[in-house]
Tab-separated table of C-alpha atoms in Angstrom:
chain	number	residue	atom	x	y	z
I	1	UNK	CA	-66.133	-123.433	-165.754
I	2	UNK	CA	-69.655	-122.112	-165.373
I	3	UNK	CA	-72.139	-122.133	-168.232
I	4	UNK	CA	-75.087	-119.769	-168.678
I	5	UNK	CA	-77.629	-119.746	-171.491
I	6	UNK	CA	-79.145	-116.667	-173.096
I	7	UNK	CA	-82.277	-116.519	-175.170
I	8	UNK	CA	-83.839	-113.750	-177.200
I	9	UNK	CA	-87.621	-113.658	-176.787
I	10	UNK	CA	-88.027	-113.951	-180.589
I	11	UNK	CA	-86.046	-112.842	-183.642
I	12	UNK	CA	-87.492	-109.322	-183.642
I	13	UNK	CA	-87.561	-108.884	-179.867
I	14	UNK	CA	-85.118	-106.772	-177.935
I	15	UNK	CA	-85.563	-108.791	-174.745
I	16	UNK	CA	-83.153	-111.465	-173.526
I	17	UNK	CA	-83.192	-113.857	-170.600
I	18	UNK	CA	-80.125	-115.428	-169.008
I	19	UNK	CA	-80.454	-118.733	-167.176
I	20	UNK	CA	-78.433	-121.457	-165.511
I	21	UNK	CA	-79.366	-125.017	-164.534
I	22	UNK	CA	-81.594	-123.641	-161.737
I	23	UNK	CA	-83.652	-121.256	-163.881
I	24	UNK	CA	-83.655	-117.597	-164.904
I	25	UNK	CA	-80.703	-115.559	-163.595
I	26	UNK	CA	-81.685	-112.211	-165.114
I	27	UNK	CA	-83.202	-110.366	-168.068
I	28	UNK	CA	-81.994	-107.629	-170.396
I	29	UNK	CA	-84.651	-105.448	-172.045
I	30	UNK	CA	-84.068	-102.566	-174.429
I	31	UNK	CA	-86.280	-99.486	-174.126
I	32	UNK	CA	-88.358	-99.534	-177.290
I	33	UNK	CA	-87.624	-100.349	-180.888
I	34	UNK	CA	-85.122	-97.570	-181.718
I	35	UNK	CA	-83.516	-96.966	-178.320
I	36	UNK	CA	-80.201	-98.440	-177.243
I	37	UNK	CA	-80.924	-97.791	-173.586
I	38	UNK	CA	-81.614	-100.987	-171.651
I	39	UNK	CA	-82.325	-102.419	-168.203
I	40	UNK	CA	-80.861	-105.598	-166.761
I	41	UNK	CA	-82.718	-107.012	-163.784
I	42	UNK	CA	-82.097	-109.989	-161.551
I	43	UNK	CA	-82.801	-110.918	-157.940
I	44	UNK	CA	-79.438	-109.434	-156.913
I	45	UNK	CA	-78.869	-106.415	-159.148
I	46	UNK	CA	-80.681	-103.945	-161.397
I	47	UNK	CA	-78.589	-102.071	-163.958
I	48	UNK	CA	-79.384	-99.381	-166.483
I	49	UNK	CA	-77.402	-98.896	-169.698
I	50	UNK	CA	-77.625	-95.469	-171.318
I	51	UNK	CA	-75.981	-94.841	-174.677
I	52	UNK	CA	-74.613	-91.360	-175.301
I	53	UNK	CA	-75.173	-89.935	-178.769
I	54	UNK	CA	-76.657	-91.493	-181.854
I	55	UNK	CA	-73.564	-92.695	-183.723
I	56	UNK	CA	-71.391	-93.418	-180.710
I	57	UNK	CA	-71.193	-96.530	-178.586
I	58	UNK	CA	-70.251	-94.670	-175.406
I	59	UNK	CA	-72.410	-96.167	-172.686
I	60	UNK	CA	-72.964	-95.235	-169.048
I	61	UNK	CA	-73.764	-98.116	-166.684
I	62	UNK	CA	-75.831	-97.179	-163.630
I	63	UNK	CA	-76.882	-98.987	-160.460
I	64	UNK	CA	-79.469	-97.256	-158.242
I	65	UNK	CA	-79.031	-93.938	-160.109
I	66	UNK	CA	-75.256	-94.040	-159.536
I	67	UNK	CA	-72.785	-94.385	-162.374
I	68	UNK	CA	-70.742	-97.537	-161.757
I	69	UNK	CA	-69.004	-97.771	-165.118
I	70	UNK	CA	-68.438	-96.390	-168.582
I	71	UNK	CA	-67.955	-98.253	-171.843
I	72	UNK	CA	-66.327	-96.929	-175.000
I	73	UNK	CA	-66.276	-98.681	-178.363
I	74	UNK	CA	-63.467	-98.068	-180.831
I	75	UNK	CA	-63.949	-97.896	-184.578
I	76	UNK	CA	-62.670	-101.478	-184.743
I	77	UNK	CA	-65.525	-102.828	-182.594
I	78	UNK	CA	-63.460	-103.376	-179.435
I	79	UNK	CA	-65.293	-102.151	-176.333
I	80	UNK	CA	-63.535	-101.192	-173.117
I	81	UNK	CA	-65.547	-100.999	-169.901
I	82	UNK	CA	-64.040	-99.187	-166.939
I	83	UNK	CA	-65.731	-99.550	-163.551
I	84	UNK	CA	-65.549	-96.854	-160.856
I	85	UNK	CA	-63.388	-99.308	-158.885
I	86	UNK	CA	-60.719	-98.917	-161.584
I	87	UNK	CA	-61.185	-102.415	-163.003
I	88	UNK	CA	-61.130	-102.535	-166.786
I	89	UNK	CA	-62.559	-105.151	-169.147
I	90	UNK	CA	-62.394	-105.468	-172.934
I	91	UNK	CA	-65.125	-106.971	-175.067
I	92	UNK	CA	-64.346	-107.930	-178.647
I	93	UNK	CA	-64.239	-110.496	-181.379
I	94	UNK	CA	-63.628	-110.973	-185.067
I	95	UNK	CA	-65.963	-109.328	-187.568
I	96	UNK	CA	-66.441	-112.644	-189.370
I	97	UNK	CA	-67.416	-114.496	-186.178
I	98	UNK	CA	-70.610	-113.985	-184.171
I	99	UNK	CA	-68.947	-114.995	-180.889
I	100	UNK	CA	-67.422	-112.404	-178.566
I	101	UNK	CA	-65.008	-112.616	-175.646
I	102	UNK	CA	-64.649	-110.562	-172.484
I	103	UNK	CA	-61.070	-110.091	-171.274
I	104	UNK	CA	-59.601	-108.779	-168.028
I	105	UNK	CA	-56.810	-106.180	-167.884
I	106	UNK	CA	-54.147	-108.883	-168.243
I	107	UNK	CA	-55.750	-110.078	-171.481
I	108	UNK	CA	-57.088	-113.328	-170.014
I	109	UNK	CA	-60.495	-114.438	-171.253
I	110	UNK	CA	-63.168	-114.228	-168.546
I	111	UNK	CA	-66.257	-114.998	-170.613
I	112	UNK	CA	-67.068	-116.306	-174.068
I	113	UNK	CA	-70.405	-115.281	-175.625
I	114	UNK	CA	-71.659	-117.360	-178.531
I	115	UNK	CA	-74.899	-117.905	-180.355
I	116	UNK	CA	-76.439	-121.170	-181.426
I	117	UNK	CA	-75.308	-122.866	-184.621
I	118	UNK	CA	-78.756	-122.760	-186.171
I	119	UNK	CA	-80.278	-119.759	-184.422
I	120	UNK	CA	-79.366	-116.143	-183.737
I	121	UNK	CA	-81.834	-116.009	-180.853
I	122	UNK	CA	-80.163	-118.460	-178.437
I	123	UNK	CA	-76.653	-118.948	-177.181
I	124	UNK	CA	-74.440	-119.539	-174.212
I	125	UNK	CA	-71.947	-117.756	-172.035
I	126	UNK	CA	-68.936	-119.706	-170.792
I	127	UNK	CA	-67.388	-118.232	-167.662
I	128	UNK	CA	-63.734	-119.221	-167.388
I	129	UNK	CA	-63.146	-118.722	-163.663
I	130	UNK	CA	-64.709	-117.743	-160.354
I	131	UNK	CA	-65.865	-114.135	-160.338
I	132	UNK	CA	-67.759	-112.490	-157.457
I	133	UNK	CA	-71.496	-112.837	-158.153
I	134	UNK	CA	-72.358	-109.149	-158.559
I	135	UNK	CA	-69.346	-108.557	-160.826
I	136	UNK	CA	-70.307	-111.638	-162.840
I	137	UNK	CA	-73.876	-110.369	-163.313
I	138	UNK	CA	-72.564	-106.934	-164.305
I	139	UNK	CA	-70.186	-108.475	-166.868
I	140	UNK	CA	-72.837	-110.856	-168.238
I	141	UNK	CA	-75.275	-107.955	-168.655
I	142	UNK	CA	-72.630	-105.722	-170.252
I	143	UNK	CA	-71.435	-108.462	-172.593
I	144	UNK	CA	-74.962	-109.355	-173.704
I	145	UNK	CA	-75.758	-105.655	-174.184
I	146	UNK	CA	-72.771	-105.127	-176.482
I	147	UNK	CA	-73.300	-108.438	-178.255
I	148	UNK	CA	-76.782	-107.165	-179.191
I	149	UNK	CA	-75.367	-103.834	-180.434
I	150	UNK	CA	-72.782	-105.622	-182.576
I	151	UNK	CA	-75.421	-107.616	-184.501
């Protein structure tokens, strides 16, 4: 199992860093105070999340100006992300719990996102199994993005 740590710049910030034992892996930054559009950047991949509509949680995920996935959130808070490759992932959790899980199509947990016991601005991401690096970064970025929206 791999373990990553995420940290919000401060309690009012909309910027997050993700790190492992070797240092920073990537950063997620929202575009301004009221926008739900965000960029995730790392040495390997740069993604752009663009939310459609004001009340909806339909999100387009782009890489180099190409759409690589779409995410839709149901009224119950469960988010399904479908990549252009056909792979589908579900992100969800219980309303009473701040942790969230990312599941594959078979319903197996791939990642567990949780925040610190005494702080909303730090947490960790447990990755249950080997995932190709670019897919892992995409899923970490997507999970952190939706974790922020669910707060």
